[in-house]
PDB file of C-alpha atoms in Angstrom:
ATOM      1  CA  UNK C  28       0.000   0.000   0.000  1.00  0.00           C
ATOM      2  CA  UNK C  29       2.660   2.386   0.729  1.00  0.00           C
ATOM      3  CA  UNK C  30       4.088   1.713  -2.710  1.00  0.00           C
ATOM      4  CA  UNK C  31       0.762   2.643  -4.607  1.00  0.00           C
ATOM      5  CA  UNK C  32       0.984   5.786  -1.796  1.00  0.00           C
ATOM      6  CA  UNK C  33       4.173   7.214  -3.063  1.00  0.00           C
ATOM      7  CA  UNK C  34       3.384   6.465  -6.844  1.00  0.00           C
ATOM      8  CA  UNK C  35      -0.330   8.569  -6.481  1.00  0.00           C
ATOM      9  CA  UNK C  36       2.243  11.245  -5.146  1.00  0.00           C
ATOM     10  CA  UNK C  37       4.853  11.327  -7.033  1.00  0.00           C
ATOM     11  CA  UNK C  38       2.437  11.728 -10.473  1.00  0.00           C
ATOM     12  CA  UNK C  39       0.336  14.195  -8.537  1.00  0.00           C
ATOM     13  CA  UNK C  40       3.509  16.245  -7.965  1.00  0.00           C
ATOM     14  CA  UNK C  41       4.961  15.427 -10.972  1.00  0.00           C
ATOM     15  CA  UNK C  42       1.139  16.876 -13.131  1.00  0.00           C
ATOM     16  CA  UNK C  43       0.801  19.648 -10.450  1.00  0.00           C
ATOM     17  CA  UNK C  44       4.389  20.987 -11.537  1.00  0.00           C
ATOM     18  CA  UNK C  45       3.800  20.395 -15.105  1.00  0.00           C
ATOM     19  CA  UNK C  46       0.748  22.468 -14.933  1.00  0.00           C
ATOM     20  CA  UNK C  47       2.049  25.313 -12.597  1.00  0.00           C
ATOM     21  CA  UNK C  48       5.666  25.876 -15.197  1.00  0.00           C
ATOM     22  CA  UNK C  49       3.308  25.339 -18.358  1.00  0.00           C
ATOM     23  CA  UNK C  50       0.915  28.666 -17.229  1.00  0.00           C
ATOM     24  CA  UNK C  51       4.269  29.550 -15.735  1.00  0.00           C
ATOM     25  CA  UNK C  52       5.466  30.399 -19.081  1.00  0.00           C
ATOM     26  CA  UNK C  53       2.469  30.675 -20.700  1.00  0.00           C
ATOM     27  CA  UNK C  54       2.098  33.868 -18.995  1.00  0.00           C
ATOM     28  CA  UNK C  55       5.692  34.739 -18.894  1.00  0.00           C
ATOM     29  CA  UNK C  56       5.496  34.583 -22.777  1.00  0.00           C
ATOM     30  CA  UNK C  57       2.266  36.654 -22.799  1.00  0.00           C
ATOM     31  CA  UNK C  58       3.755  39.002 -20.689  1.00  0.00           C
ATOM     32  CA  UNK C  59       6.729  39.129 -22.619  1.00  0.00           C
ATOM     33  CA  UNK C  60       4.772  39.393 -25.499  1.00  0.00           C
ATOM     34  CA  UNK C  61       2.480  42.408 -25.350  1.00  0.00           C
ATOM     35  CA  UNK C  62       5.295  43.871 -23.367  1.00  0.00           C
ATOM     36  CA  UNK C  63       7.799  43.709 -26.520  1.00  0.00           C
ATOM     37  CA  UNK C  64       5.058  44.859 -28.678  1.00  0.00           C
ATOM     38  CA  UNK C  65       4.369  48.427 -26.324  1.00  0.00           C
ATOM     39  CA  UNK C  66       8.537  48.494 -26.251  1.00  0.00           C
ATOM     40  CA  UNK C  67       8.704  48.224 -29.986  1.00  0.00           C
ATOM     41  CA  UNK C  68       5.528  51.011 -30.485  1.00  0.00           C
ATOM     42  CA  UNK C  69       7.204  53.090 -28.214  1.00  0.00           C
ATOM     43  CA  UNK C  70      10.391  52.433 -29.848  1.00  0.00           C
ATOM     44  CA  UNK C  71       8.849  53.645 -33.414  1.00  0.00           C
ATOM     45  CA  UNK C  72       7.079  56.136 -31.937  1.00  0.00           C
ATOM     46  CA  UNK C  73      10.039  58.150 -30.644  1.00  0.00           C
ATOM     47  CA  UNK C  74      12.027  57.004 -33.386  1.00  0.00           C
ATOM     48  CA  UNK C  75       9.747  58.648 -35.919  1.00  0.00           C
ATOM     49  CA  UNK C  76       9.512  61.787 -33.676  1.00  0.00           C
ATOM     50  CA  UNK C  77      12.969  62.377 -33.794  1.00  0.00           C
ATOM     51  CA  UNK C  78      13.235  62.526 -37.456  1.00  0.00           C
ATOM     52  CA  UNK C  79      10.542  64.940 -37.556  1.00  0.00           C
ATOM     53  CA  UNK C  80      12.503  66.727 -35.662  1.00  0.00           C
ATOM     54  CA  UNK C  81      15.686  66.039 -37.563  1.00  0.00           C
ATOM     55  CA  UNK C  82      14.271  67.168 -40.355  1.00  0.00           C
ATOM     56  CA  UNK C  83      12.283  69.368 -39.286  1.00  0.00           C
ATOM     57  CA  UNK C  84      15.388  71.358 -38.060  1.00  0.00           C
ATOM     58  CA  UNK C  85      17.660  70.528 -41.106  1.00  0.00           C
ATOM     59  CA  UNK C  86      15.507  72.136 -43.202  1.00  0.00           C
ATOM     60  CA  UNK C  87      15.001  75.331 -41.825  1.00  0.00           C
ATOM     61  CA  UNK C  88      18.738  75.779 -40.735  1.00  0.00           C
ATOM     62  CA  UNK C  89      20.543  77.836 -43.164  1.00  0.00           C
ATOM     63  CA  UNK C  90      24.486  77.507 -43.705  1.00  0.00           C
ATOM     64  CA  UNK C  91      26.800  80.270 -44.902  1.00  0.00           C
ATOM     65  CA  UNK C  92      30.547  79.429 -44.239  1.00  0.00           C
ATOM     66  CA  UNK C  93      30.813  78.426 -41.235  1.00  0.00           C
ATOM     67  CA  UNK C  94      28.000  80.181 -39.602  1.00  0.00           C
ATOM     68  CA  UNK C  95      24.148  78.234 -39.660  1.00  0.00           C
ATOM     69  CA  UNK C  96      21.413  79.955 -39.252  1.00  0.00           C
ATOM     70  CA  UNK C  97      17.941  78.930 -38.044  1.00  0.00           C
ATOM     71  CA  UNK C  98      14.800  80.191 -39.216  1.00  0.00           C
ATOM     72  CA  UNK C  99      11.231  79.705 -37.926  1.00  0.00           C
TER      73      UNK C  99
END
């Protein structure tokens, strides 16, 4: 009996561990997921803002010599 009483733990364990690191990474991944995908938005976002900028700013500046102007 003991025998049988170790095996029904040892497969409980064994499932109740397989469960908990499968929704373990399952929401690990998720997480990492959605969290890569607001990093990489963010990431394009400011990305794209600072070539507005860039060129927002290289096209009004104005060079002569060595001197460069800006212009509104």
């Amino acid at each position: 009996m003991d025998y049988y009483y170790y095996y029904f733990y040892y497969y409980y364990f064994y499932y109740y561990y397989y469960y908990y690191f499968y929704y373990y990474y399952y929401y690990y991944y998720y997480y990492y997921y959605y969290y890569n995908y607001y990093y990489y938005y963010y990431y394009y976002y400011y990305y794209y803002y600072y070539y507005y900028y860039y060129y927002y700013y290289y096209y009004n500046y104005y060079c002569y010599y060595n001197y460069c102007y800006y212009y509104y």
